[in-house]
Short mmCIF file of C-alpha atoms in Angstrom, two decimals:
data_model
loop_
_atom_site.label_atom_id
_atom_site.label_comp_id
_atom_site.label_asym_id
_atom_site.label_seq_id
_atom_site.Cartn_x
_atom_site.Cartn_y
_atom_site.Cartn_z
CA UNK K 1 163.02 -12.16 -182.27
CA UNK K 2 163.85 -14.56 -179.45
CA UNK K 3 165.46 -17.80 -180.58
CA UNK K 4 164.27 -21.16 -179.38
CA UNK K 5 167.00 -23.08 -177.59
CA UNK K 6 167.92 -26.52 -178.90
CA UNK K 7 168.25 -28.41 -175.65
CA UNK K 8 170.72 -31.16 -176.40
CA UNK K 9 170.43 -32.63 -172.91
CA UNK K 10 166.68 -33.21 -173.22
CA UNK K 11 166.87 -34.56 -176.77
CA UNK K 12 169.76 -36.86 -175.83
CA UNK K 13 167.79 -38.20 -172.86
CA UNK K 14 164.91 -39.14 -175.17
CA UNK K 15 167.28 -40.95 -177.52
CA UNK K 16 168.86 -42.84 -174.62
CA UNK K 17 165.43 -44.09 -173.55
CA UNK K 18 164.80 -45.41 -177.06
CA UNK K 19 168.26 -47.00 -177.21
CA UNK K 20 167.71 -48.67 -173.85
CA UNK K 21 164.46 -50.19 -175.10
CA UNK K 22 166.25 -51.51 -178.20
CA UNK K 23 168.92 -53.08 -175.99
CA UNK K 24 166.30 -54.68 -173.75
CA UNK K 25 164.60 -56.21 -176.79
CA UNK K 26 167.95 -57.50 -177.99
CA UNK K 27 168.79 -59.08 -174.64
CA UNK K 28 165.30 -60.64 -174.43
CA UNK K 29 166.17 -62.47 -177.64
CA UNK K 30 169.26 -63.96 -175.92
CA UNK K 31 171.67 -61.68 -177.82
CA UNK K 32 174.63 -60.02 -176.17
CA UNK K 33 174.22 -56.35 -175.29
CA UNK K 34 176.22 -53.98 -177.51
CA UNK K 35 179.78 -53.69 -176.27
CA UNK K 36 181.63 -50.36 -176.44
CA UNK K 37 185.30 -50.01 -175.54
CA UNK K 38 187.24 -46.80 -175.07
CA UNK K 39 191.03 -46.71 -175.13
CA UNK K 40 192.42 -43.90 -172.98
CA UNK K 41 196.14 -43.24 -173.27
CA UNK K 42 197.74 -41.12 -170.56
CA UNK K 43 196.05 -38.98 -167.94
CA UNK K 44 194.65 -35.97 -169.83
CA UNK K 45 192.05 -34.46 -167.48
CA UNK K 46 189.60 -33.41 -170.21
CA UNK K 47 189.79 -36.84 -171.84
CA UNK K 48 189.08 -38.47 -168.49
CA UNK K 49 185.90 -36.39 -168.14
CA UNK K 50 184.71 -37.39 -171.62
CA UNK K 51 185.49 -41.07 -171.06
CA UNK K 52 183.64 -41.14 -167.74
CA UNK K 53 180.60 -39.53 -169.39
CA UNK K 54 180.62 -42.16 -172.14
CA UNK K 55 180.82 -44.95 -169.58
CA UNK K 56 177.88 -43.43 -167.69
CA UNK K 57 175.86 -43.30 -170.92
CA UNK K 58 176.60 -46.97 -171.53
CA UNK K 59 175.33 -47.92 -168.09
CA UNK K 60 172.12 -45.96 -168.66
CA UNK K 61 171.26 -47.76 -171.91
CA UNK K 62 172.48 -51.23 -170.93
CA UNK K 63 175.62 -51.43 -173.08
CA UNK K 64 178.66 -53.39 -171.96
CA UNK K 65 181.29 -50.74 -171.30
CA UNK K 66 185.05 -51.32 -171.26
CA UNK K 67 187.62 -48.61 -170.57
CA UNK K 68 191.22 -49.54 -171.29
CA UNK K 69 193.59 -47.14 -169.53
CA UNK K 70 197.07 -47.27 -171.02
CA UNK K 71 200.18 -45.49 -169.78
CA UNK K 72 201.35 -42.51 -171.84
CA UNK K 73 204.71 -44.23 -172.37
CA UNK K 74 203.07 -46.87 -174.60
CA UNK K 75 204.88 -47.40 -177.90
CA UNK K 76 203.29 -47.18 -181.33
CA UNK K 77 203.60 -50.94 -181.82
CA UNK K 78 202.11 -51.71 -178.40
CA UNK K 79 199.11 -49.46 -178.99
CA UNK K 80 198.54 -50.89 -182.46
CA UNK K 81 198.59 -54.38 -180.93
CA UNK K 82 195.79 -53.35 -178.55
CA UNK K 83 193.78 -52.02 -181.51
CA UNK K 84 194.14 -55.32 -183.35
CA UNK K 85 193.05 -57.21 -180.22
CA UNK K 86 189.88 -55.11 -179.96
CA UNK K 87 189.21 -55.65 -183.65
CA UNK K 88 189.21 -59.40 -182.97
CA UNK K 89 187.17 -59.32 -179.73
CA UNK K 90 183.64 -60.64 -180.48
CA UNK K 91 182.22 -59.05 -177.31
CA UNK K 92 183.27 -55.56 -178.44
CA UNK K 93 181.00 -54.31 -181.21
CA UNK K 94 182.60 -50.88 -181.41
CA UNK K 95 185.48 -48.97 -179.90
CA UNK K 96 187.32 -45.70 -180.09
CA UNK K 97 190.69 -44.32 -179.13
CA UNK K 98 190.23 -41.12 -177.14
CA UNK K 99 192.06 -38.18 -178.69
CA UNK K 100 194.44 -36.44 -178.35
CA UNK K 101 197.18 -39.05 -178.16
CA UNK K 102 200.73 -38.42 -176.90
CA UNK K 103 202.96 -36.66 -179.40
CA UNK K 104 205.12 -39.73 -180.04
CA UNK K 105 202.09 -41.67 -181.32
CA UNK K 106 201.09 -41.40 -184.99
CA UNK K 107 197.36 -40.75 -184.62
CA UNK K 108 196.55 -41.39 -188.28
CA UNK K 109 198.18 -44.80 -188.15
CA UNK K 110 196.16 -45.69 -185.07
CA UNK K 111 192.87 -44.65 -186.68
CA UNK K 112 193.77 -46.58 -189.82
CA UNK K 113 194.24 -49.76 -187.76
CA UNK K 114 190.67 -49.70 -186.45
CA UNK K 115 188.26 -52.09 -188.17
CA UNK K 116 185.89 -49.74 -190.08
CA UNK K 117 182.96 -51.90 -188.94
CA UNK K 118 183.89 -51.10 -185.31
CA UNK K 119 184.88 -47.47 -185.90
CA UNK K 120 182.12 -45.92 -183.80
CA UNK K 121 183.86 -42.52 -183.76
CA UNK K 122 183.41 -42.46 -187.55
CA UNK K 123 186.98 -41.27 -188.11
CA UNK K 124 188.32 -44.06 -190.34
CA UNK K 125 188.97 -42.99 -193.96
CA UNK K 126 186.68 -45.81 -195.10
CA UNK K 127 183.72 -44.34 -193.22
CA UNK K 128 184.46 -40.74 -194.21
CA UNK K 129 184.76 -41.93 -197.81
CA UNK K 130 181.41 -43.71 -197.67
CA UNK K 131 179.79 -40.50 -196.45
CA UNK K 132 181.42 -38.60 -199.33
CA UNK K 133 179.95 -41.13 -201.77
CA UNK K 134 176.47 -40.78 -200.23
CA UNK K 135 176.65 -44.32 -198.83
CA UNK K 136 177.03 -43.60 -195.11
CA UNK K 137 177.86 -46.38 -192.67
CA UNK K 138 179.25 -45.37 -189.27
CA UNK K 139 179.22 -41.57 -189.19
CA UNK K 140 181.42 -39.04 -187.39
CA UNK K 141 179.70 -38.51 -184.06
CA UNK K 142 179.59 -34.73 -183.69
CA UNK K 143 178.32 -34.03 -187.25
CA UNK K 144 175.80 -36.83 -186.82
CA UNK K 145 174.70 -35.35 -183.51
CA UNK K 146 174.27 -31.95 -185.17
CA UNK K 147 172.03 -33.50 -187.81
CA UNK K 148 169.90 -35.08 -185.08
CA UNK K 149 169.52 -31.63 -183.52
CA UNK K 150 168.67 -30.02 -186.85
CA UNK K 151 165.99 -32.65 -187.45
CA UNK K 152 164.22 -31.40 -184.33
CA UNK K 153 163.87 -27.88 -185.75
CA UNK K 154 161.82 -29.02 -188.76
CA UNK K 155 164.15 -27.07 -191.05
CA UNK K 156 163.72 -27.78 -194.76
CA UNK K 157 167.15 -28.95 -195.86
CA UNK K 158 166.49 -29.04 -199.60
CA UNK K 159 168.06 -25.94 -201.12
CA UNK K 160 168.85 -24.39 -197.73
CA UNK K 161 172.04 -22.36 -197.56
CA UNK K 162 174.36 -23.88 -194.98
CA UNK K 163 177.68 -22.41 -193.87
CA UNK K 164 180.21 -24.39 -191.85
CA UNK K 165 182.95 -22.40 -190.14
CA UNK K 166 185.96 -24.66 -189.68
CA UNK K 167 187.22 -27.46 -191.91
CA UNK K 168 188.88 -29.96 -189.56
CA UNK K 169 188.98 -33.62 -190.53
CA UNK K 170 186.78 -34.79 -187.66
CA UNK K 171 184.29 -31.92 -187.50
CA UNK K 172 184.04 -29.39 -190.32
CA UNK K 173 184.65 -31.63 -193.32
CA UNK K 174 182.27 -34.45 -192.38
CA UNK K 175 179.76 -31.79 -191.27
CA UNK K 176 179.79 -30.37 -194.77
CA UNK K 177 179.28 -33.85 -196.22
CA UNK K 178 176.33 -34.50 -193.88
CA UNK K 179 174.66 -31.27 -195.01
CA UNK K 180 175.27 -32.08 -198.67
CA UNK K 181 173.75 -35.51 -198.10
CA UNK K 182 170.69 -33.78 -196.61
CA UNK K 183 170.21 -31.55 -199.67
CA UNK K 184 171.75 -28.28 -198.53
CA UNK K 185 173.88 -25.91 -200.58
CA UNK K 186 177.04 -25.84 -198.51
CA UNK K 187 179.72 -23.20 -198.02
CA UNK K 188 182.83 -24.25 -196.11
CA UNK K 189 185.06 -21.62 -194.53
CA UNK K 190 188.50 -22.08 -192.99
CA UNK K 191 191.57 -20.12 -191.89
CA UNK K 192 192.28 -18.96 -195.45
CA UNK K 193 188.74 -17.72 -196.12
CA UNK K 194 188.73 -13.96 -196.68
CA UNK K 195 185.12 -13.12 -195.85
CA UNK K 196 183.93 -15.63 -193.29
CA UNK K 197 181.45 -13.14 -191.88
CA UNK K 198 179.88 -12.64 -195.33
CA UNK K 199 179.53 -16.41 -195.78
CA UNK K 200 177.92 -16.65 -192.35
CA UNK K 201 175.35 -13.93 -193.11
CA UNK K 202 173.92 -15.85 -196.07
CA UNK K 203 173.33 -19.03 -194.07
CA UNK K 204 169.95 -20.47 -193.22
CA UNK K 205 171.92 -23.01 -191.19
CA UNK K 206 175.10 -21.71 -189.56
CA UNK K 207 177.49 -24.13 -187.85
CA UNK K 208 180.68 -22.99 -186.15
CA UNK K 209 183.32 -25.59 -185.23
CA UNK K 210 186.46 -23.57 -184.58
CA UNK K 211 187.09 -23.33 -180.85
CA UNK K 212 187.41 -19.54 -180.72
CA UNK K 213 185.18 -17.96 -178.05
CA UNK K 214 182.90 -15.21 -179.32
CA UNK K 215 183.88 -15.64 -182.96
CA UNK K 216 180.30 -15.50 -184.27
CA UNK K 217 178.63 -12.20 -183.38
CA UNK K 218 175.00 -11.27 -183.78
CA UNK K 219 175.61 -9.31 -186.96
CA UNK K 220 177.05 -12.45 -188.59
CA UNK K 221 173.68 -14.19 -188.32
CA UNK K 222 170.87 -14.10 -190.87
CA UNK K 223 167.53 -13.33 -189.21
CA UNK K 224 165.67 -16.58 -188.63
CA UNK K 225 168.70 -18.82 -189.11
CA UNK K 226 169.42 -22.00 -187.19
CA UNK K 227 172.73 -21.55 -185.34
CA UNK K 228 174.67 -24.58 -184.10
CA UNK K 229 177.68 -23.94 -181.85
CA UNK K 230 180.13 -26.83 -181.98
CA UNK K 231 183.17 -24.94 -180.68
CA UNK K 232 184.04 -25.56 -177.04
CA UNK K 233 186.86 -23.82 -175.19
CA UNK K 234 187.62 -24.04 -171.47
CA UNK K 235 189.06 -20.89 -169.88
CA UNK K 236 191.57 -20.69 -167.03
CA UNK K 237 188.73 -20.90 -164.49
CA UNK K 238 187.37 -24.05 -166.09
CA UNK K 239 184.30 -22.38 -167.62
CA UNK K 240 183.19 -23.59 -171.05
CA UNK K 241 182.68 -21.14 -173.91
CA UNK K 242 181.32 -21.62 -177.43
CA UNK K 243 182.19 -19.95 -180.71
CA UNK K 244 178.88 -18.07 -180.78
CA UNK K 245 177.89 -15.02 -178.75
CA UNK K 246 174.79 -16.76 -177.41
CA UNK K 247 172.95 -13.68 -176.14
CA UNK K 248 173.44 -11.81 -179.41
CA UNK K 249 172.48 -14.86 -181.48
CA UNK K 250 169.31 -15.38 -179.46
CA UNK K 251 168.05 -11.98 -180.58
CA UNK K 252 168.41 -12.80 -184.29
CA UNK K 253 168.24 -16.56 -184.87
CA UNK K 254 165.21 -18.83 -184.90
CA UNK K 255 167.09 -21.63 -183.12
CA UNK K 256 170.41 -21.67 -181.26
CA UNK K 257 172.34 -24.25 -179.24
CA UNK K 258 173.80 -23.47 -175.81
CA UNK K 259 177.32 -24.30 -174.64
CA UNK K 260 177.39 -26.49 -172.68
CA UNK K 261 174.25 -28.57 -173.12
CA UNK K 262 173.79 -28.32 -176.86
CA UNK K 263 175.93 -30.37 -179.23
CA UNK K 264 177.97 -32.23 -176.57
CA UNK K 265 175.21 -34.56 -175.32
CA UNK K 266 174.19 -35.30 -178.91
CA UNK K 267 177.75 -36.29 -179.83
CA UNK K 268 177.61 -38.94 -177.12
CA UNK K 269 174.17 -40.10 -178.32
CA UNK K 270 175.59 -40.50 -181.83
CA UNK K 271 178.31 -42.71 -180.36
CA UNK K 272 175.64 -44.90 -178.78
CA UNK K 273 173.69 -45.06 -182.03
CA UNK K 274 176.83 -46.02 -183.96
CA UNK K 275 177.56 -48.77 -181.44
CA UNK K 276 173.99 -50.03 -181.69
CA UNK K 277 174.35 -50.08 -185.48
CA UNK K 278 177.70 -51.89 -185.24
CA UNK K 279 175.92 -54.53 -183.18
CA UNK K 280 173.34 -54.97 -185.95
CA UNK K 281 170.51 -52.88 -184.47
CA UNK K 282 168.90 -49.64 -185.72
CA UNK K 283 166.27 -47.55 -183.97
CA UNK K 284 162.87 -47.56 -185.66
CA UNK K 285 163.21 -43.83 -186.48
CA UNK K 286 166.68 -44.39 -188.02
#
């Protein structure tokens, strides 16, 4: 069996075209374009790459893009004041604070300060809670992006066995909630799970979000499964690696995502969709 590759770059490009058309319609009605702000604290190189990519996406779809670069010496109170200012800015429909933050900043307090209606990262407890209650509003971007990818496979969610490897607050946990919402039977594994490989082998949909290169081997994968690799690790040479042994997975799975070029572009598309929604617009296909 040779797996089909879920090309996140191509799928994301199609979504951006649709988003751009929605923005053009909005502007033609004399409404402001959606405004997305990103708060970048310090000079983390990886964060700078992500922020620049998000700004480029905004330009492509016609969003107003604002990047606030703040020195790493900022105090907790000063950063919270900037959050409150963005909450009150009528030209900013959504914003996010790029993580990680400096160690002296309480990240949870910062996330809690964000207006849930502008929380386009989908990290606020209010938005996670709505997803848990099957009343989703703004959704965590990477899990949402994964669901957009899964939709392209035509997989039948109802009753499908789904295994999520990794239970972080921003990835694994909301991913499990998304799959439950879709009708899957979900198994969550984490660092205390004794037989992660056994849980993986039963999965019709296998999602790994750990950040451990080569964790998922070919013999962990059920023949014909859909395999989504969320884990991204950069080695000392700067090369990106996923959690899944791609070559081995391609011999067993029906669908598999590459790293890079799989989930990453769809995470950024989900951010655009959340911002569009925060501005009061929804694509025709949802």
